[in-house]
Short mmCIF file of C-alpha atoms in Angstrom, two decimals:
data_model
loop_
_atom_site.label_atom_id
_atom_site.label_comp_id
_atom_site.label_asym_id
_atom_site.label_seq_id
_atom_site.Cartn_x
_atom_site.Cartn_y
_atom_site.Cartn_z
CA UNK A 119 -60.39 -33.33 23.33
CA UNK A 120 -60.95 -32.66 19.62
CA UNK A 121 -59.80 -29.06 20.12
CA UNK A 122 -56.51 -30.30 21.65
CA UNK A 123 -55.98 -32.67 18.74
CA UNK A 124 -56.60 -29.82 16.28
CA UNK A 125 -54.14 -27.57 18.18
CA UNK A 126 -51.34 -30.14 18.13
CA UNK A 127 -51.98 -30.83 14.44
CA UNK A 128 -51.71 -27.10 13.63
CA UNK A 129 -48.53 -26.83 15.73
CA UNK A 130 -46.97 -29.81 13.96
CA UNK A 131 -47.93 -28.39 10.56
CA UNK A 132 -46.39 -25.00 11.50
CA UNK A 133 -43.14 -26.62 12.65
CA UNK A 134 -42.98 -28.69 9.48
CA UNK A 135 -43.58 -25.62 7.31
CA UNK A 136 -40.91 -23.62 9.19
CA UNK A 137 -38.39 -26.43 8.88
CA UNK A 138 -39.20 -26.75 5.19
CA UNK A 139 -38.67 -23.03 4.61
CA UNK A 140 -35.39 -23.10 6.59
CA UNK A 141 -34.04 -26.09 4.69
CA UNK A 142 -35.16 -24.55 1.43
CA UNK A 143 -33.41 -21.28 2.30
CA UNK A 144 -30.21 -23.11 3.23
CA UNK A 145 -30.39 -25.10 0.00
CA UNK A 146 -30.79 -21.91 -2.06
CA UNK A 147 -28.00 -20.20 -0.12
CA UNK A 148 -25.65 -23.10 -0.79
CA UNK A 149 -26.77 -23.14 -4.41
CA UNK A 150 -26.07 -19.37 -4.69
CA UNK A 151 -22.67 -19.67 -3.05
CA UNK A 152 -21.63 -22.50 -5.34
CA UNK A 153 -23.00 -20.49 -8.25
CA UNK A 154 -20.23 -17.86 -7.78
CA UNK A 155 -17.36 -20.30 -7.95
CA UNK A 156 -14.20 -20.82 -9.95
CA UNK A 157 -15.92 -23.07 -12.56
CA UNK A 158 -18.38 -20.24 -13.25
CA UNK A 159 -15.46 -17.90 -13.98
CA UNK A 160 -14.04 -20.44 -16.43
CA UNK A 161 -17.47 -20.81 -18.01
CA UNK A 162 -17.78 -17.02 -18.40
CA UNK A 163 -14.36 -16.79 -20.05
CA UNK A 164 -15.19 -19.69 -22.39
CA UNK A 165 -18.60 -18.21 -23.30
CA UNK A 166 -17.20 -14.76 -24.06
CA UNK A 167 -14.34 -16.25 -26.07
CA UNK A 168 -16.85 -18.26 -28.14
CA UNK A 169 -19.79 -15.90 -28.65
CA UNK A 170 -18.72 -12.30 -28.05
CA UNK A 171 -19.09 -10.07 -31.11
CA UNK A 172 -15.43 -9.03 -30.95
CA UNK A 173 -12.74 -11.71 -31.00
CA UNK A 174 -10.93 -11.96 -27.66
CA UNK A 175 -8.40 -14.64 -26.78
CA UNK A 176 -8.43 -16.64 -23.58
CA UNK A 177 -5.21 -14.91 -22.50
CA UNK A 178 -6.79 -11.48 -22.93
CA UNK A 179 -9.83 -12.49 -20.89
CA UNK A 180 -7.73 -14.02 -18.11
CA UNK A 181 -5.62 -10.85 -18.04
CA UNK A 182 -8.81 -8.78 -17.75
CA UNK A 183 -10.05 -11.00 -14.91
CA UNK A 184 -6.77 -10.57 -13.04
CA UNK A 185 -6.91 -6.81 -13.53
CA UNK A 186 -10.47 -6.81 -12.19
CA UNK A 187 -9.37 -8.66 -9.06
CA UNK A 188 -6.63 -6.14 -8.29
CA UNK A 189 -8.98 -3.23 -8.97
CA UNK A 190 -10.89 -4.45 -5.89
CA UNK A 191 -7.74 -4.18 -3.77
CA UNK A 192 -5.66 -1.22 -2.64
CA UNK A 193 -3.44 0.69 -5.13
CA UNK A 194 -0.27 -0.94 -3.77
CA UNK A 195 -1.28 -4.50 -4.71
CA UNK A 196 -0.67 -5.71 -8.25
CA UNK A 197 0.14 -8.67 -10.49
CA UNK A 198 3.76 -8.73 -11.70
CA UNK A 199 4.66 -10.50 -14.89
CA UNK A 200 8.18 -11.91 -15.37
CA UNK A 201 9.70 -8.68 -16.59
CA UNK A 202 8.09 -6.50 -13.93
CA UNK A 203 9.04 -8.97 -11.20
CA UNK A 204 12.63 -8.94 -12.46
CA UNK A 205 12.60 -5.12 -12.51
CA UNK A 206 11.33 -5.03 -8.93
CA UNK A 207 14.18 -7.29 -7.84
CA UNK A 208 16.65 -5.09 -9.71
CA UNK A 209 15.37 -2.04 -7.82
CA UNK A 210 15.99 -3.85 -4.52
CA UNK A 211 19.50 -4.60 -5.79
CA UNK A 212 20.06 -0.93 -6.61
CA UNK A 213 19.66 -0.68 -10.39
CA UNK A 214 16.84 -0.71 -12.93
CA UNK A 215 15.77 0.59 -16.34
CA UNK A 216 12.87 3.01 -16.35
CA UNK A 217 11.66 6.56 -15.76
CA UNK A 218 12.55 6.81 -12.07
CA UNK A 219 9.21 7.79 -10.60
CA UNK A 220 7.07 6.27 -7.85
CA UNK A 221 3.32 6.73 -8.40
CA UNK A 222 0.34 6.04 -6.12
CA UNK A 223 -3.16 7.34 -5.45
CA UNK A 224 -3.66 10.05 -2.84
CA UNK A 225 -7.06 11.65 -2.20
CA UNK A 226 -8.40 9.95 -5.34
CA UNK A 227 -5.70 11.52 -7.50
CA UNK A 228 -2.71 9.99 -9.32
CA UNK A 229 0.15 11.41 -7.29
CA UNK A 230 3.93 11.34 -7.47
CA UNK A 231 5.30 9.77 -4.29
CA UNK A 232 8.84 10.73 -5.28
CA UNK A 233 11.21 10.88 -8.22
CA UNK A 234 14.31 8.75 -7.80
CA UNK A 235 17.63 10.57 -7.51
CA UNK A 236 19.43 11.20 -10.80
CA UNK A 237 16.52 9.79 -12.82
CA UNK A 238 14.72 11.13 -15.91
CA UNK A 239 11.79 12.14 -13.67
CA UNK A 240 13.98 14.18 -11.34
CA UNK A 241 15.90 15.77 -14.23
CA UNK A 242 12.55 16.90 -15.68
CA UNK A 243 11.70 18.75 -12.45
CA UNK A 244 8.99 16.41 -11.17
CA UNK A 245 8.52 16.80 -7.40
CA UNK A 246 6.82 14.81 -4.63
CA UNK A 247 3.10 15.52 -4.43
CA UNK A 248 2.76 16.59 -8.07
CA UNK A 249 -0.38 15.16 -9.67
CA UNK A 250 -0.61 13.36 -13.00
CA UNK A 251 -3.67 14.38 -15.01
CA UNK A 252 -2.73 13.05 -18.46
CA UNK A 253 -0.56 10.18 -19.68
CA UNK A 254 0.31 10.30 -23.39
CA UNK A 255 -2.42 12.92 -23.91
CA UNK A 256 -5.10 10.73 -22.30
CA UNK A 257 -6.89 11.78 -19.10
CA UNK A 258 -6.14 9.51 -16.16
CA UNK A 259 -8.29 8.44 -13.22
CA UNK A 260 -7.28 7.11 -9.81
CA UNK A 261 -9.41 3.97 -10.18
CA UNK A 262 -7.38 3.03 -13.27
CA UNK A 263 -3.99 3.13 -11.55
CA UNK A 264 -3.19 -0.46 -12.51
CA UNK A 265 -3.65 0.19 -16.23
CA UNK A 266 -1.67 3.44 -15.97
CA UNK A 267 1.25 1.65 -14.34
CA UNK A 268 1.03 -1.05 -16.99
CA UNK A 269 1.20 1.51 -19.81
CA UNK A 270 4.24 3.16 -18.20
CA UNK A 271 5.86 -0.25 -17.77
CA UNK A 272 5.26 -1.20 -21.41
CA UNK A 273 6.83 2.04 -22.62
CA UNK A 274 9.84 1.38 -20.43
CA UNK A 275 10.23 -2.21 -21.64
CA UNK A 276 10.04 -1.04 -25.25
CA UNK A 277 12.40 1.90 -24.61
CA UNK A 278 9.70 4.41 -25.57
CA UNK A 279 9.17 7.87 -24.05
CA UNK A 280 6.07 8.88 -22.12
CA UNK A 281 4.40 12.29 -22.01
CA UNK A 282 2.94 13.47 -18.73
CA UNK A 283 0.74 16.46 -18.04
CA UNK A 284 1.11 17.43 -14.42
CA UNK A 285 -0.23 19.80 -11.79
CA UNK A 286 2.33 21.10 -9.31
CA UNK A 287 1.78 20.10 -5.67
CA UNK A 288 -0.25 22.55 -3.59
CA UNK A 289 -1.01 24.75 -6.60
CA UNK A 290 -2.94 24.94 -9.88
CA UNK A 291 0.19 25.30 -12.01
CA UNK A 292 0.14 22.94 -15.01
CA UNK A 293 3.23 21.69 -16.79
CA UNK A 294 4.12 18.94 -19.26
CA UNK A 295 7.20 16.72 -19.47
CA UNK A 296 8.42 14.02 -21.82
CA UNK A 297 10.47 11.30 -20.13
CA UNK A 298 12.78 8.86 -21.86
CA UNK A 299 13.64 5.66 -19.95
CA UNK A 300 17.23 5.12 -18.90
CA UNK A 301 19.36 2.91 -16.68
CA UNK A 302 19.12 4.23 -13.13
CA UNK A 303 21.70 3.35 -10.49
CA UNK A 304 20.24 3.80 -7.02
CA UNK A 305 23.00 4.53 -4.52
CA UNK A 306 21.34 4.11 -1.11
CA UNK A 307 23.90 6.09 0.91
CA UNK A 308 25.66 9.42 0.35
CA UNK A 309 27.57 10.91 3.26
CA UNK A 310 29.80 13.86 4.19
CA UNK A 311 31.21 15.55 7.27
CA UNK A 312 29.90 19.12 7.35
CA UNK A 313 31.33 22.08 9.23
CA UNK A 314 31.13 21.87 13.03
CA UNK A 315 31.90 18.14 12.71
CA UNK A 316 28.31 17.21 11.87
CA UNK A 317 27.76 14.03 9.88
CA UNK A 318 25.29 14.26 6.99
CA UNK A 319 23.78 11.03 5.56
CA UNK A 320 21.38 10.95 2.65
CA UNK A 321 19.47 7.66 2.57
CA UNK A 322 17.70 7.51 -0.80
CA UNK A 323 16.10 4.04 -0.57
CA UNK A 324 15.98 0.84 1.46
CA UNK A 325 17.76 -1.82 -0.57
CA UNK A 326 19.28 -5.16 0.37
CA UNK A 327 22.62 -3.57 1.24
CA UNK A 328 21.41 -0.32 2.88
CA UNK A 329 22.11 -1.37 6.49
CA UNK A 330 25.48 -2.80 5.55
CA UNK A 331 26.52 0.42 3.79
CA UNK A 332 25.31 2.57 6.70
CA UNK A 333 27.25 0.46 9.21
CA UNK A 334 30.40 0.95 7.12
CA UNK A 335 29.86 4.71 7.06
CA UNK A 336 29.20 5.01 10.79
CA UNK A 337 32.26 2.85 11.51
CA UNK A 338 34.44 5.25 9.50
CA UNK A 339 33.11 8.15 11.58
CA UNK A 340 33.62 6.55 15.01
CA UNK A 341 37.07 8.12 15.64
CA UNK A 342 35.80 11.61 14.68
CA UNK A 343 33.66 12.39 17.77
CA UNK A 344 30.77 13.87 15.83
CA UNK A 345 28.74 16.75 17.27
CA UNK A 346 25.61 15.58 15.51
CA UNK A 347 24.10 13.49 12.72
CA UNK A 348 21.63 14.61 10.05
CA UNK A 349 19.74 11.74 8.39
CA UNK A 350 18.08 12.93 5.17
CA UNK A 351 15.03 10.84 4.19
CA UNK A 352 13.53 13.37 1.78
CA UNK A 353 12.22 11.86 -1.45
CA UNK A 354 12.89 8.36 -0.14
CA UNK A 355 9.93 6.23 -1.32
CA UNK A 356 10.76 3.28 0.93
CA UNK A 357 11.76 -0.23 -0.04
CA UNK A 358 12.56 -3.22 2.13
CA UNK A 359 10.92 -3.05 5.56
CA UNK A 360 13.56 -5.22 7.21
CA UNK A 361 16.23 -2.68 6.23
CA UNK A 362 14.29 0.16 7.86
CA UNK A 363 13.96 -1.91 11.04
CA UNK A 364 17.67 -2.82 11.22
CA UNK A 365 18.71 0.78 10.53
CA UNK A 366 16.43 2.03 13.31
CA UNK A 367 18.04 -0.57 15.55
CA UNK A 368 21.47 0.96 14.83
CA UNK A 369 20.39 4.19 16.53
CA UNK A 370 18.14 2.77 19.29
CA UNK A 371 19.23 0.73 22.30
CA UNK A 372 15.69 0.03 23.52
CA UNK A 373 12.03 0.56 22.68
CA UNK A 374 9.59 -0.56 20.03
CA UNK A 375 10.51 0.09 16.42
CA UNK A 376 7.25 -0.83 14.67
CA UNK A 377 4.23 -3.10 15.05
CA UNK A 378 2.55 -4.88 12.15
CA UNK A 379 -0.96 -6.34 11.93
CA UNK A 380 -2.47 -8.60 9.26
CA UNK A 381 -4.85 -11.54 8.76
CA UNK A 382 -2.32 -14.36 8.74
CA UNK A 383 -0.06 -15.28 11.65
CA UNK A 384 3.32 -14.14 10.32
CA UNK A 385 1.97 -10.68 9.43
CA UNK A 386 1.54 -9.87 13.13
CA UNK A 387 4.78 -8.81 14.77
CA UNK A 388 6.28 -6.37 17.24
CA UNK A 389 9.85 -5.29 16.51
CA UNK A 390 12.02 -4.00 19.36
CA UNK A 391 15.49 -2.48 19.44
CA UNK A 392 18.44 -4.50 20.71
CA UNK A 393 20.97 -3.08 23.23
CA UNK A 394 23.71 -2.88 20.58
CA UNK A 395 23.83 0.56 18.99
CA UNK A 396 26.03 2.96 17.04
CA UNK A 397 26.41 6.73 17.30
CA UNK A 398 25.35 6.68 20.94
CA UNK A 399 24.55 9.99 22.65
CA UNK A 400 25.05 12.03 19.47
CA UNK A 401 22.28 14.58 18.77
CA UNK A 402 20.34 13.55 15.70
CA UNK A 403 17.89 15.13 13.28
CA UNK A 404 15.88 13.51 10.48
CA UNK A 405 14.74 15.44 7.40
CA UNK A 406 11.42 14.41 5.83
CA UNK A 407 9.06 15.73 3.16
CA UNK A 408 6.04 14.66 1.11
CA UNK A 409 8.28 12.22 -0.76
CA UNK A 410 9.23 10.32 2.40
CA UNK A 411 7.05 7.21 2.33
CA UNK A 412 6.61 3.67 3.61
CA UNK A 413 9.87 2.31 5.09
CA UNK A 414 11.13 5.91 5.42
CA UNK A 415 8.16 6.65 7.65
CA UNK A 416 8.80 3.52 9.70
CA UNK A 417 12.35 4.69 10.40
CA UNK A 418 11.40 8.33 11.02
CA UNK A 419 8.56 7.41 13.40
CA UNK A 420 10.75 4.94 15.32
CA UNK A 421 13.38 7.61 15.96
CA UNK A 422 10.78 10.28 16.76
CA UNK A 423 8.55 8.25 19.08
CA UNK A 424 11.55 6.91 21.03
CA UNK A 425 12.92 10.40 21.51
CA UNK A 426 16.10 9.65 19.59
CA UNK A 427 15.80 12.34 16.88
CA UNK A 428 14.00 15.54 15.99
CA UNK A 429 12.08 15.46 12.71
CA UNK A 430 12.39 18.56 10.53
CA UNK A 431 10.58 19.39 7.28
CA UNK A 432 7.12 18.69 5.87
CA UNK A 433 4.48 16.07 6.68
CA UNK A 434 5.45 12.73 5.13
CA UNK A 435 3.45 10.89 2.45
CA UNK A 436 1.36 8.63 4.68
CA UNK A 437 1.73 5.03 3.51
CA UNK A 438 1.00 2.82 6.47
CA UNK A 439 0.76 -0.56 4.73
CA UNK A 440 3.24 -3.35 4.03
CA UNK A 441 3.59 -5.21 0.76
CA UNK A 442 5.15 -8.61 0.13
CA UNK A 443 6.36 -10.12 -3.15
CA UNK A 444 4.76 -13.57 -3.45
CA UNK A 445 5.93 -15.67 -6.44
CA UNK A 446 3.17 -17.52 -8.29
CA UNK A 447 3.33 -21.28 -8.85
CA UNK A 448 4.14 -20.97 -12.54
CA UNK A 449 5.72 -18.81 -15.26
CA UNK A 450 7.98 -16.80 -12.94
CA UNK A 451 5.30 -14.21 -12.18
CA UNK A 452 4.61 -12.74 -8.76
CA UNK A 453 1.98 -10.91 -6.76
CA UNK A 454 2.81 -7.70 -4.92
CA UNK A 455 0.24 -7.88 -2.15
CA UNK A 456 -0.58 -5.70 0.82
CA UNK A 457 -0.37 -8.17 3.70
CA UNK A 458 -0.38 -5.93 6.75
CA UNK A 459 -0.63 -2.44 8.14
CA UNK A 460 1.79 -0.98 10.63
CA UNK A 461 1.61 1.36 13.57
CA UNK A 462 4.35 3.54 15.03
CA UNK A 463 5.92 2.81 18.44
CA UNK A 464 3.29 5.03 20.06
CA UNK A 465 0.50 3.09 18.31
CA UNK A 466 -0.31 5.68 15.65
CA UNK A 467 -1.72 4.68 12.27
CA UNK A 468 -0.18 7.17 9.83
CA UNK A 469 -1.86 5.83 6.66
CA UNK A 470 -3.18 8.70 4.50
CA UNK A 471 -2.10 11.10 7.28
CA UNK A 472 1.68 11.06 7.29
CA UNK A 473 4.09 11.84 10.10
CA UNK A 474 4.12 15.35 11.48
CA UNK A 475 7.65 16.71 11.98
CA UNK A 476 8.67 18.23 15.29
CA UNK A 477 9.85 21.34 13.45
CA UNK A 478 7.59 21.99 10.47
CA UNK A 479 8.97 24.07 7.62
CA UNK A 480 6.49 24.66 4.82
CA UNK A 481 7.46 23.99 1.23
CA UNK A 482 7.45 27.65 0.20
CA UNK A 483 9.90 28.41 3.00
CA UNK A 484 12.44 26.03 1.50
CA UNK A 485 14.60 26.76 -1.51
CA UNK A 486 13.63 25.28 -4.88
CA UNK A 487 16.78 23.16 -4.69
CA UNK A 488 15.40 21.27 -1.71
CA UNK A 489 13.46 18.82 -3.87
CA UNK A 490 16.16 18.57 -6.50
CA UNK A 491 19.17 16.25 -6.48
CA UNK A 492 21.47 16.74 -3.53
CA UNK A 493 24.36 15.34 -5.57
CA UNK A 494 24.52 17.89 -8.38
CA UNK A 495 28.15 18.99 -8.15
CA UNK A 496 31.47 17.38 -7.35
CA UNK A 497 31.19 18.61 -3.78
CA UNK A 498 28.42 17.22 -1.64
CA UNK A 499 29.29 19.73 1.06
CA UNK A 500 28.88 22.65 -1.35
CA UNK A 501 25.38 21.47 -2.33
CA UNK A 502 24.27 20.73 1.21
CA UNK A 503 25.55 24.09 2.44
CA UNK A 504 22.89 25.80 0.28
CA UNK A 505 20.08 23.62 1.63
CA UNK A 506 17.91 25.60 4.05
CA UNK A 507 16.45 22.50 5.68
CA UNK A 508 19.94 21.14 6.38
CA UNK A 509 20.91 24.52 7.84
CA UNK A 510 17.86 24.36 10.12
CA UNK A 511 19.02 20.93 11.31
CA UNK A 512 22.55 22.26 11.95
CA UNK A 513 21.11 25.14 13.97
CA UNK A 514 19.09 22.72 16.11
CA UNK A 515 22.14 20.52 16.76
CA UNK A 516 24.23 23.54 17.76
CA UNK A 517 21.49 24.59 20.20
CA UNK A 518 21.48 21.09 21.71
CA UNK A 519 25.21 21.16 22.23
#
């Protein structure tokens, strides 16, 4: 009997000790979690502002904290102050003041996505895929993209030039350029009827009026009975996703356009084409290169996967994420935040991979003019006629007919 009593006493003591340890662990876990809270951040800022050997203001420390947060995110997310937010809105409206270059990280390198048409960057000979190794004589690193973009922005706002040391894409050739900011008008649509009654459309970006302008152009061509359409998306860095979707819908009468996936409800969507379409039954080619990114890739993949167009050129940039501009609650600032990723109609994730064209033409097989402005003379047709990639598209259309 005494042995049973001792056994139950030991069992009770063991249970009590286990419960005590569990409760203690939970208490310490809760204490640790609450330790890394917003008040702690405020306390850190206040302590540094008061005691740090070098004088730093509260604004400087808050700015550093914000920069640290975005350094934990992807390179396409950033904090936008009033001026940068206004500039972003101006770009969507088709005009802005700056250097005309889109920069991102690719394979842990600061890489040119594309220079904008008729911009200081394009005039200086910068091409998609070129790598930035120095900014204003200082070495740059991919993990400091946010500070690099901020320095470029500050030079633009103060109307100051920047000096870039570059490495040419797919080579070890170094070159340096000095860019002066200027007012850049982004015309989303340039169009011309080429020989053989083939319509050529250069879509340089996806702005608020891109679909509207394209509808106008296609309406003007309806009586002409085109033999084909060439849609040029080279050096198009993207823009507004909804514009890419509605433009794809112009050429598709059925099928999925794109699927998006994110953590919150509205970031998860499937977009499908409506029966209404333009340019029905006209052979179509799409030109892409390393500078075709984001919304350009959405459009190109939608037309390729649905069998509506042949893609000709080089593998695209490979940006398979979607950003949203979210205004903050005060001061007119905003957050550009990656809220979702997208997949092509066939379910492919093209992020960091790009879209493979149906007819691949390597960069060295294309004339040097291919990455330069299409609109460099009074005659669009004259410039396009010298473009080897356009001629390849014309040859394919003729073969289809």
